[in-house]
């Protein structure tokens, strides 16, 4: 499977957008083919099933999170500053999140209702973020690091859900500022 | 449409459970008929479409929230105690939430990806909870009542999502205790 193929990239991009905008179950391989401009007959050459393309999309999200967090670990020695930066990062996606929800969180929520192994893959991204945040709180000397980490990631996920339900990107800005204040005062 | 019919109740109960467990889009009228024991041909007598039954389920959730919150308003004069009680209420659904997510929140997240009017109905329940919580914070003399209310409801939603992704009902208990402490210290 030539992963470097331009067609694979176009298919992945289309799948990512469609799954985020209309959900996994409402997206067909035919939709993905049409959006990407790759003929459906050709899609099967790269991805046998919709599950296969979803697994690839989830893996791309996972790699992106791993990269972003290892970059901040490498470039910023202060755990508090790392957490502040992680929170700030979400403000760059405000409008997208208010319109369609968090791409990872909403996919998790959807896949956990299906009885497939895809859910576990999506869940792992959330778990990784929680673990990373707990590591930072530990470095800050907090004994309740794990609970703080769950609280932080849960709040970010909940803010995404409420911004989406209330169609308000302004809500995200306000809540991120509150979270930053919480971390600063810690 | 005889709403008092036993068959309608059975259909609603089946729809509620199936939508919560496997999602709205993955649930068919045939699934609902089968689970309720009402013959499919008979279902159409009560509900013409799946949207109609989903609208009825959402309305039932909305009425339940309205009733619960107006009961607490009537029986508990202290806004702080009302909020504490509201948080505590979720602990009664811990296992269910860890297995399938928040019935209202996960439905909101799913419906907001479809371009139908059902999403707005589900969103209204979340908005109502936020408004109610803001009223309590206002009664407590807080000027940032609306931001606090968004933070509270967002955290509850995010905790549901994380408990579901991490398959941990224990996480819910810990986070609810933190939220209660936050309200008590306010």
mmCIF file of C-alpha atoms in Angstrom:
data_model
loop_
_atom_site.group_PDB
_atom_site.id
_atom_site.type_symbol
_atom_site.label_atom_id
_atom_site.label_comp_id
_atom_site.label_asym_id
_atom_site.label_seq_id
_atom_site.Cartn_x
_atom_site.Cartn_y
_atom_site.Cartn_z
ATOM 1 C CA UNK A 1 0.000 0.000 0.000
ATOM 2 C CA UNK A 2 1.905 3.090 -1.194
ATOM 3 C CA UNK A 3 1.174 5.407 1.729
ATOM 4 C CA UNK A 4 3.062 8.240 0.093
ATOM 5 C CA UNK A 5 0.613 8.328 -2.785
ATOM 6 C CA UNK A 6 -1.060 11.645 -3.388
ATOM 7 C CA UNK A 7 -4.347 9.769 -3.736
ATOM 8 C CA UNK A 8 -4.025 8.313 -0.243
ATOM 9 C CA UNK A 9 -3.433 11.823 1.115
ATOM 10 C CA UNK A 10 -6.486 13.151 -0.696
ATOM 11 C CA UNK A 11 -8.617 10.243 0.575
ATOM 12 C CA UNK A 12 -7.418 10.741 4.150
ATOM 13 C CA UNK A 13 -8.074 14.474 4.005
ATOM 14 C CA UNK A 14 -11.596 13.913 2.656
ATOM 15 C CA UNK A 15 -12.330 11.186 5.240
ATOM 16 C CA UNK A 16 -11.083 13.398 8.076
ATOM 17 C CA UNK A 17 -13.257 16.316 7.047
ATOM 18 C CA UNK A 18 -16.370 14.236 6.384
ATOM 19 C CA UNK A 19 -16.082 12.222 9.606
ATOM 20 C CA UNK A 20 -15.626 15.439 11.580
ATOM 21 C CA UNK A 21 -18.497 17.232 9.867
ATOM 22 C CA UNK A 22 -21.102 14.497 9.536
ATOM 23 C CA UNK A 23 -19.862 11.697 11.798
ATOM 24 C CA UNK A 24 -18.360 8.304 11.063
ATOM 25 C CA UNK A 25 -21.579 6.339 10.646
ATOM 26 C CA UNK A 26 -23.095 8.900 8.281
ATOM 27 C CA UNK A 27 -20.042 8.893 6.015
ATOM 28 C CA UNK A 28 -19.793 6.303 3.240
ATOM 29 C CA UNK A 29 -16.780 5.249 1.210
ATOM 30 C CA UNK A 30 -18.642 6.704 -1.796
ATOM 31 C CA UNK A 31 -18.825 10.111 -0.026
ATOM 32 C CA UNK A 32 -15.100 9.954 0.638
ATOM 33 C CA UNK A 33 -14.359 8.992 -2.952
ATOM 34 C CA UNK A 34 -16.483 11.827 -4.295
ATOM 35 C CA UNK A 35 -14.996 14.478 -2.007
ATOM 36 C CA UNK A 36 -11.430 13.381 -2.688
ATOM 37 C CA UNK A 37 -11.906 13.119 -6.459
ATOM 38 C CA UNK A 38 -10.514 9.565 -6.352
ATOM 39 C CA UNK A 39 -12.802 7.144 -8.270
ATOM 40 C CA UNK A 40 -14.571 4.717 -5.913
ATOM 41 C CA UNK A 41 -13.165 1.700 -7.759
ATOM 42 C CA UNK A 42 -9.733 3.091 -7.022
ATOM 43 C CA UNK A 43 -10.429 3.647 -3.308
ATOM 44 C CA UNK A 44 -10.576 -0.101 -2.720
ATOM 45 C CA UNK A 45 -7.001 -0.358 -3.906
ATOM 46 C CA UNK A 46 -5.901 1.673 -0.885
ATOM 47 C CA UNK A 47 -8.580 0.941 1.721
ATOM 48 C CA UNK A 48 -10.651 -2.232 1.733
ATOM 49 C CA UNK A 49 -13.275 -0.953 4.169
ATOM 50 C CA UNK A 50 -14.526 2.237 5.803
ATOM 51 C CA UNK A 51 -13.105 0.909 9.080
ATOM 52 C CA UNK A 52 -9.647 0.780 7.502
ATOM 53 C CA UNK A 53 -9.796 4.409 6.441
ATOM 54 C CA UNK A 54 -11.182 5.438 9.862
ATOM 55 C CA UNK A 55 -8.331 3.581 11.562
ATOM 56 C CA UNK A 56 -5.886 5.509 9.363
ATOM 57 C CA UNK A 57 -7.581 8.819 10.228
ATOM 58 C CA UNK A 58 -7.426 8.019 13.966
ATOM 59 C CA UNK A 59 -3.753 7.042 13.614
ATOM 60 C CA UNK A 60 -3.089 10.403 11.922
ATOM 61 C CA UNK A 61 -4.768 12.230 14.826
ATOM 62 C CA UNK A 62 -2.734 10.161 17.286
ATOM 63 C CA UNK A 63 0.539 10.930 15.536
ATOM 64 C CA UNK A 64 -0.330 14.641 15.425
ATOM 65 C CA UNK A 65 -1.000 14.703 19.189
ATOM 66 C CA UNK A 66 2.205 12.737 19.913
ATOM 67 C CA UNK A 67 4.227 15.145 17.808
ATOM 68 C CA UNK A 68 2.731 18.306 19.264
ATOM 69 C CA UNK A 69 3.244 17.112 22.845
ATOM 70 C CA UNK A 70 6.762 15.816 22.311
ATOM 71 C CA UNK A 71 7.613 19.144 20.627
ATOM 72 C CA UNK A 72 6.381 21.139 23.600
ATOM 73 C CA UNK A 73 8.220 18.783 25.982
ATOM 74 C CA UNK A 74 11.428 19.345 24.010
ATOM 75 C CA UNK A 75 11.080 23.115 23.675
ATOM 76 C CA UNK A 76 9.541 24.201 26.972
ATOM 77 C CA UNK A 77 11.124 22.987 30.223
ATOM 78 C CA UNK A 78 8.466 24.443 32.582
ATOM 79 C CA UNK A 79 5.477 22.027 33.048
ATOM 80 C CA UNK A 80 3.138 24.913 33.945
ATOM 81 C CA UNK A 81 4.010 26.730 30.726
ATOM 82 C CA UNK A 82 3.505 23.492 28.790
ATOM 83 C CA UNK A 83 -0.021 23.134 30.186
ATOM 84 C CA UNK A 84 -0.808 26.795 29.464
ATOM 85 C CA UNK A 85 0.373 26.321 25.917
ATOM 86 C CA UNK A 86 -1.700 23.138 25.537
ATOM 87 C CA UNK A 87 -4.835 25.019 26.607
ATOM 88 C CA UNK A 88 -4.054 27.972 24.344
ATOM 89 C CA UNK A 89 -3.639 25.633 21.396
ATOM 90 C CA UNK A 90 -7.386 24.938 21.355
ATOM 91 C CA UNK A 91 -8.194 28.601 20.733
ATOM 92 C CA UNK A 92 -6.786 28.223 17.221
ATOM 93 C CA UNK A 93 -9.639 25.797 16.414
ATOM 94 C CA UNK A 94 -12.486 27.717 18.090
ATOM 95 C CA UNK A 95 -14.753 28.205 15.091
ATOM 96 C CA UNK A 96 -14.295 24.676 13.784
ATOM 97 C CA UNK A 97 -15.049 23.228 17.244
ATOM 98 C CA UNK A 98 -18.165 25.391 17.714
ATOM 99 C CA UNK A 99 -19.444 24.229 14.310
ATOM 100 C CA UNK A 100 -18.603 20.507 14.425
ATOM 101 C CA UNK A 101 -17.283 19.678 17.925
ATOM 102 C CA UNK A 102 -13.824 18.369 18.828
ATOM 103 C CA UNK A 103 -12.733 16.035 15.999
ATOM 104 C CA UNK A 104 -11.261 13.478 18.425
ATOM 105 C CA UNK A 105 -13.772 13.807 21.267
ATOM 106 C CA UNK A 106 -16.875 13.644 19.111
ATOM 107 C CA UNK A 107 -15.462 10.643 17.242
ATOM 108 C CA UNK A 108 -14.745 8.904 20.570
ATOM 109 C CA UNK A 109 -18.273 9.586 21.736
ATOM 110 C CA UNK A 110 -19.695 8.179 18.491
ATOM 111 C CA UNK A 111 -17.436 5.121 18.216
ATOM 112 C CA UNK A 112 -18.028 4.098 21.831
ATOM 113 C CA UNK A 113 -21.634 3.400 20.833
ATOM 114 C CA UNK A 114 -20.536 0.934 18.147
ATOM 115 C CA UNK A 115 -19.181 -2.423 19.189
ATOM 116 C CA UNK A 116 -15.969 -2.214 17.145
ATOM 117 C CA UNK A 117 -12.274 -2.029 17.930
ATOM 118 C CA UNK A 118 -12.115 1.478 16.422
ATOM 119 C CA UNK A 119 -13.391 3.016 19.653
ATOM 120 C CA UNK A 120 -10.355 1.796 21.578
ATOM 121 C CA UNK A 121 -8.031 3.469 19.085
ATOM 122 C CA UNK A 122 -9.812 6.805 19.464
ATOM 123 C CA UNK A 123 -9.991 6.418 23.257
ATOM 124 C CA UNK A 124 -6.214 5.948 23.329
ATOM 125 C CA UNK A 125 -5.700 9.522 22.110
ATOM 126 C CA UNK A 126 -7.729 10.903 25.027
ATOM 127 C CA UNK A 127 -5.892 8.590 27.438
ATOM 128 C CA UNK A 128 -2.561 9.776 26.075
ATOM 129 C CA UNK A 129 -3.523 13.421 26.619
ATOM 130 C CA UNK A 130 -4.601 12.634 30.188
ATOM 131 C CA UNK A 131 -1.321 10.834 30.853
ATOM 132 C CA UNK A 132 0.713 13.707 29.429
ATOM 133 C CA UNK A 133 -1.187 16.269 31.509
ATOM 134 C CA UNK A 134 -0.741 14.111 34.632
ATOM 135 C CA UNK A 135 3.019 14.038 33.969
ATOM 136 C CA UNK A 136 3.079 17.841 33.922
ATOM 137 C CA UNK A 137 1.101 18.142 37.166
ATOM 138 C CA UNK A 138 3.462 15.594 38.742
ATOM 139 C CA UNK A 139 6.444 17.704 37.689
ATOM 140 C CA UNK A 140 4.687 20.634 39.392
ATOM 141 C CA UNK A 141 4.752 18.539 42.564
ATOM 142 C CA UNK A 142 1.027 17.836 42.689
ATOM 143 C CA UNK A 143 0.009 14.625 44.432
ATOM 144 C CA UNK A 144 -3.443 14.731 42.820
ATOM 145 C CA UNK A 145 -1.826 14.913 39.364
ATOM 146 C CA UNK A 146 -4.065 12.262 37.792
ATOM 147 C CA UNK A 147 -7.296 13.857 39.056
ATOM 148 C CA UNK A 148 -6.126 17.280 37.882
ATOM 149 C CA UNK A 149 -5.288 15.841 34.474
ATOM 150 C CA UNK A 150 -8.719 14.219 34.132
ATOM 151 C CA UNK A 151 -10.316 17.505 35.193
ATOM 152 C CA UNK A 152 -8.342 19.488 32.606
ATOM 153 C CA UNK A 153 -8.972 17.181 29.647
ATOM 154 C CA UNK A 154 -12.619 16.653 30.677
ATOM 155 C CA UNK A 155 -13.181 20.398 30.859
ATOM 156 C CA UNK A 156 -11.650 20.907 27.406
ATOM 157 C CA UNK A 157 -13.886 18.154 26.009
ATOM 158 C CA UNK A 158 -16.967 19.519 27.761
ATOM 159 C CA UNK A 159 -16.251 23.055 26.556
ATOM 160 C CA UNK A 160 -16.091 21.703 22.992
ATOM 161 C CA UNK A 161 -19.416 19.937 23.442
ATOM 162 C CA UNK A 162 -21.131 23.009 24.919
ATOM 163 C CA UNK A 163 -19.670 25.360 22.287
ATOM 164 C CA UNK A 164 -21.052 23.009 19.637
ATOM 165 C CA UNK A 165 -24.476 22.711 21.341
ATOM 166 C CA UNK A 166 -24.693 26.478 21.929
ATOM 167 C CA UNK A 167 -23.058 27.358 18.585
ATOM 168 C CA UNK A 168 -20.740 29.737 20.386
ATOM 169 C CA UNK A 169 -17.029 30.013 19.702
ATOM 170 C CA UNK A 170 -16.914 32.962 22.140
ATOM 171 C CA UNK A 171 -17.691 30.542 24.955
ATOM 172 C CA UNK A 172 -14.458 28.664 24.175
ATOM 173 C CA UNK A 173 -12.277 31.770 24.535
ATOM 174 C CA UNK A 174 -13.805 32.614 27.923
ATOM 175 C CA UNK A 175 -13.488 29.084 29.292
ATOM 176 C CA UNK A 176 -9.897 28.671 28.075
ATOM 177 C CA UNK A 177 -8.995 31.922 29.869
ATOM 178 C CA UNK A 178 -10.549 30.514 33.092
ATOM 179 C CA UNK A 179 -8.577 27.290 32.726
ATOM 180 C CA UNK A 180 -5.351 29.224 32.180
ATOM 181 C CA UNK A 181 -6.021 31.289 35.292
ATOM 182 C CA UNK A 182 -6.617 28.049 37.236
ATOM 183 C CA UNK A 183 -3.244 26.662 36.104
ATOM 184 C CA UNK A 184 -1.443 29.954 36.781
ATOM 185 C CA UNK A 185 -2.759 30.155 40.341
ATOM 186 C CA UNK A 186 -1.834 26.554 41.095
ATOM 187 C CA UNK B 1 -52.198 9.811 18.698
ATOM 188 C CA UNK B 2 -53.111 8.156 22.031
ATOM 189 C CA UNK B 3 -50.026 9.069 24.091
ATOM 190 C CA UNK B 4 -51.271 7.119 27.063
ATOM 191 C CA UNK B 5 -51.097 3.868 25.139
ATOM 192 C CA UNK B 6 -48.951 1.194 26.680
ATOM 193 C CA UNK B 7 -47.483 0.517 23.243
ATOM 194 C CA UNK B 8 -46.265 4.105 22.939
ATOM 195 C CA UNK B 9 -44.574 3.788 26.320
ATOM 196 C CA UNK B 10 -42.875 0.566 25.288
ATOM 197 C CA UNK B 11 -41.733 2.101 22.008
ATOM 198 C CA UNK B 12 -40.357 5.175 23.756
ATOM 199 C CA UNK B 13 -38.530 3.082 26.338
ATOM 200 C CA UNK B 14 -36.988 0.905 23.609
ATOM 201 C CA UNK B 15 -36.023 3.956 21.514
ATOM 202 C CA UNK B 16 -34.444 5.676 24.514
ATOM 203 C CA UNK B 17 -32.335 2.670 25.412
ATOM 204 C CA UNK B 18 -31.259 1.890 21.848
ATOM 205 C CA UNK B 19 -30.403 5.502 21.011
ATOM 206 C CA UNK B 20 -28.354 5.764 24.210
ATOM 207 C CA UNK B 21 -26.577 2.458 23.665
ATOM 208 C CA UNK B 22 -25.919 2.445 19.929
ATOM 209 C CA UNK B 23 -26.598 6.025 18.834
ATOM 210 C CA UNK B 24 -29.420 7.622 16.855
ATOM 211 C CA UNK B 25 -28.086 6.959 13.363
ATOM 212 C CA UNK B 26 -27.362 3.304 14.090
ATOM 213 C CA UNK B 27 -30.871 2.674 15.398
ATOM 214 C CA UNK B 28 -33.636 1.765 12.960
ATOM 215 C CA UNK B 29 -37.396 1.790 13.456
ATOM 216 C CA UNK B 30 -37.211 -1.992 12.983
ATOM 217 C CA UNK B 31 -34.742 -2.247 15.923
ATOM 218 C CA UNK B 32 -37.113 -0.204 18.072
ATOM 219 C CA UNK B 33 -40.100 -2.335 17.047
ATOM 220 C CA UNK B 34 -38.224 -5.529 17.829
ATOM 221 C CA UNK B 35 -36.958 -4.379 21.222
ATOM 222 C CA UNK B 36 -40.371 -3.044 22.268
ATOM 223 C CA UNK B 37 -42.277 -6.085 21.060
ATOM 224 C CA UNK B 38 -44.613 -3.830 19.066
ATOM 225 C CA UNK B 39 -44.971 -5.092 15.464
ATOM 226 C CA UNK B 40 -43.264 -2.779 12.948
ATOM 227 C CA UNK B 41 -46.502 -2.290 11.010
ATOM 228 C CA UNK B 42 -48.029 -1.031 14.223
ATOM 229 C CA UNK B 43 -45.180 1.383 14.981
ATOM 230 C CA UNK B 44 -46.173 3.562 12.019
ATOM 231 C CA UNK B 45 -49.541 4.120 13.625
ATOM 232 C CA UNK B 46 -47.815 5.991 16.463
ATOM 233 C CA UNK B 47 -44.664 7.364 14.841
ATOM 234 C CA UNK B 48 -44.398 8.061 11.111
ATOM 235 C CA UNK B 49 -40.606 8.390 11.082
ATOM 236 C CA UNK B 50 -37.550 7.723 13.219
ATOM 237 C CA UNK B 51 -37.194 11.507 13.599
ATOM 238 C CA UNK B 52 -40.654 11.620 15.171
ATOM 239 C CA UNK B 53 -39.754 9.040 17.791
ATOM 240 C CA UNK B 54 -36.404 10.743 18.467
ATOM 241 C CA UNK B 55 -38.206 14.073 18.923
ATOM 242 C CA UNK B 56 -40.499 12.363 21.457
ATOM 243 C CA UNK B 57 -37.495 10.864 23.298
ATOM 244 C CA UNK B 58 -35.782 14.260 23.458
ATOM 245 C CA UNK B 59 -39.015 15.858 24.697
ATOM 246 C CA UNK B 60 -39.180 13.218 27.433
ATOM 247 C CA UNK B 61 -35.593 14.020 28.479
ATOM 248 C CA UNK B 62 -36.443 17.729 28.458
ATOM 249 C CA UNK B 63 -39.525 17.251 30.616
ATOM 250 C CA UNK B 64 -37.540 15.088 33.056
ATOM 251 C CA UNK B 65 -34.872 17.807 33.440
ATOM 252 C CA UNK B 66 -37.519 20.530 33.835
ATOM 253 C CA UNK B 67 -39.286 18.506 36.515
ATOM 254 C CA UNK B 68 -36.149 17.629 38.452
ATOM 255 C CA UNK B 69 -34.905 21.230 38.461
ATOM 256 C CA UNK B 70 -38.259 22.771 39.350
ATOM 257 C CA UNK B 71 -38.583 20.212 42.168
ATOM 258 C CA UNK B 72 -35.214 21.168 43.624
ATOM 259 C CA UNK B 73 -36.068 24.870 43.243
ATOM 260 C CA UNK B 74 -39.312 24.263 45.157
ATOM 261 C CA UNK B 75 -37.804 22.106 47.909
ATOM 262 C CA UNK B 76 -34.377 23.640 48.514
ATOM 263 C CA UNK B 77 -34.117 27.400 49.074
ATOM 264 C CA UNK B 78 -30.279 27.597 49.146
ATOM 265 C CA UNK B 79 -28.793 27.934 45.624
ATOM 266 C CA UNK B 80 -25.477 26.405 46.738
ATOM 267 C CA UNK B 81 -27.250 23.310 48.065
ATOM 268 C CA UNK B 82 -29.251 23.102 44.844
ATOM 269 C CA UNK B 83 -26.024 23.027 42.804
ATOM 270 C CA UNK B 84 -24.466 20.437 45.125
ATOM 271 C CA UNK B 85 -27.538 18.292 44.748
ATOM 272 C CA UNK B 86 -27.472 18.674 40.952
ATOM 273 C CA UNK B 87 -23.856 17.436 40.863
ATOM 274 C CA UNK B 88 -24.602 14.564 43.230
ATOM 275 C CA UNK B 89 -27.495 13.469 41.036
ATOM 276 C CA UNK B 90 -25.066 12.315 38.355
ATOM 277 C CA UNK B 91 -23.423 9.798 40.675
ATOM 278 C CA UNK B 92 -26.606 7.714 40.526
ATOM 279 C CA UNK B 93 -25.938 7.116 36.805
ATOM 280 C CA UNK B 94 -22.176 6.473 37.014
ATOM 281 C CA UNK B 95 -22.073 2.966 35.551
ATOM 282 C CA UNK B 96 -24.514 3.742 32.759
ATOM 283 C CA UNK B 97 -22.541 6.877 31.822
ATOM 284 C CA UNK B 98 -19.188 5.050 31.848
ATOM 285 C CA UNK B 99 -20.656 2.391 29.546
ATOM 286 C CA UNK B 100 -22.621 4.535 27.095
ATOM 287 C CA UNK B 101 -21.899 8.210 27.836
ATOM 288 C CA UNK B 102 -24.387 10.879 28.948
ATOM 289 C CA UNK B 103 -27.691 10.126 27.164
ATOM 290 C CA UNK B 104 -28.346 13.810 26.432
ATOM 291 C CA UNK B 105 -24.771 14.965 25.802
ATOM 292 C CA UNK B 106 -23.828 12.120 23.486
ATOM 293 C CA UNK B 107 -27.081 12.568 21.550
ATOM 294 C CA UNK B 108 -26.354 16.309 21.195
ATOM 295 C CA UNK B 109 -22.870 15.565 19.946
ATOM 296 C CA UNK B 110 -24.239 13.093 17.404
ATOM 297 C CA UNK B 111 -27.205 15.157 16.205
ATOM 298 C CA UNK B 112 -25.101 18.287 15.734
ATOM 299 C CA UNK B 113 -23.335 16.441 12.908
ATOM 300 C CA UNK B 114 -26.616 15.875 11.069
ATOM 301 C CA UNK B 115 -28.294 18.787 9.357
ATOM 302 C CA UNK B 116 -31.707 18.284 10.983
ATOM 303 C CA UNK B 117 -33.863 20.234 13.406
ATOM 304 C CA UNK B 118 -33.494 17.468 16.020
ATOM 305 C CA UNK B 119 -30.110 18.848 17.112
ATOM 306 C CA UNK B 120 -31.674 22.115 18.239
ATOM 307 C CA UNK B 121 -34.148 20.242 20.440
ATOM 308 C CA UNK B 122 -31.354 18.295 22.159
ATOM 309 C CA UNK B 123 -29.201 21.440 22.457
ATOM 310 C CA UNK B 124 -32.075 23.156 24.248
ATOM 311 C CA UNK B 125 -31.775 20.726 27.170
ATOM 312 C CA UNK B 126 -28.102 21.635 27.656
ATOM 313 C CA UNK B 127 -28.946 25.332 27.317
ATOM 314 C CA UNK B 128 -31.668 24.971 29.909
ATOM 315 C CA UNK B 129 -29.273 23.343 32.383
ATOM 316 C CA UNK B 130 -26.746 26.141 31.814
ATOM 317 C CA UNK B 131 -29.423 28.784 32.380
ATOM 318 C CA UNK B 132 -30.625 27.087 35.557
ATOM 319 C CA UNK B 133 -27.068 26.812 36.925
ATOM 320 C CA UNK B 134 -26.414 30.475 36.040
ATOM 321 C CA UNK B 135 -29.547 31.438 38.005
ATOM 322 C CA UNK B 136 -28.146 29.647 41.067
ATOM 323 C CA UNK B 137 -24.746 31.330 40.798
ATOM 324 C CA UNK B 138 -26.532 34.694 40.403
ATOM 325 C CA UNK B 139 -28.488 34.010 43.598
ATOM 326 C CA UNK B 140 -25.107 33.326 45.231
ATOM 327 C CA UNK B 141 -24.139 36.868 44.212
ATOM 328 C CA UNK B 142 -21.637 35.855 41.543
ATOM 329 C CA UNK B 143 -21.133 38.353 38.724
ATOM 330 C CA UNK B 144 -19.531 35.685 36.515
ATOM 331 C CA UNK B 145 -22.623 33.473 36.951
ATOM 332 C CA UNK B 146 -22.923 32.592 33.262
ATOM 333 C CA UNK B 147 -19.244 31.623 32.908
ATOM 334 C CA UNK B 148 -19.439 29.526 36.081
ATOM 335 C CA UNK B 149 -22.567 27.796 34.783
ATOM 336 C CA UNK B 150 -20.900 26.965 31.457
ATOM 337 C CA UNK B 151 -17.866 25.670 33.358
ATOM 338 C CA UNK B 152 -20.018 23.442 35.584
ATOM 339 C CA UNK B 153 -22.146 21.910 32.830
ATOM 340 C CA UNK B 154 -19.120 21.574 30.504
ATOM 341 C CA UNK B 155 -17.169 19.756 33.200
ATOM 342 C CA UNK B 156 -20.056 17.352 33.836
ATOM 343 C CA UNK B 157 -20.297 16.659 30.092
ATOM 344 C CA UNK B 158 -16.544 16.249 29.753
ATOM 345 C CA UNK B 159 -16.397 13.922 32.746
ATOM 346 C CA UNK B 160 -19.075 11.765 31.083
ATOM 347 C CA UNK B 161 -17.088 11.662 27.863
ATOM 348 C CA UNK B 162 -13.826 10.753 29.608
ATOM 349 C CA UNK B 163 -15.483 8.127 31.819
ATOM 350 C CA UNK B 164 -16.895 6.572 28.659
ATOM 351 C CA UNK B 165 -13.566 6.755 26.777
ATOM 352 C CA UNK B 166 -11.615 5.385 29.763
ATOM 353 C CA UNK B 167 -14.378 2.933 30.779
ATOM 354 C CA UNK B 168 -14.114 4.167 34.344
ATOM 355 C CA UNK B 169 -17.093 4.934 36.558
ATOM 356 C CA UNK B 170 -14.659 5.559 39.431
ATOM 357 C CA UNK B 171 -13.396 8.608 37.584
ATOM 358 C CA UNK B 172 -16.908 10.099 37.786
ATOM 359 C CA UNK B 173 -17.085 9.804 41.577
ATOM 360 C CA UNK B 174 -13.708 11.510 42.035
ATOM 361 C CA UNK B 175 -14.512 14.358 39.652
ATOM 362 C CA UNK B 176 -17.960 14.961 41.149
ATOM 363 C CA UNK B 177 -16.324 15.234 44.590
ATOM 364 C CA UNK B 178 -13.911 17.850 43.189
ATOM 365 C CA UNK B 179 -16.787 19.814 41.664
ATOM 366 C CA UNK B 180 -18.675 19.731 44.957
ATOM 367 C CA UNK B 181 -15.616 21.008 46.814
ATOM 368 C CA UNK B 182 -15.317 23.810 44.258
ATOM 369 C CA UNK B 183 -18.937 24.864 44.881
ATOM 370 C CA UNK B 184 -18.586 24.560 48.658
ATOM 371 C CA UNK B 185 -15.513 26.804 48.735
ATOM 372 C CA UNK B 186 -17.125 29.437 46.534
#
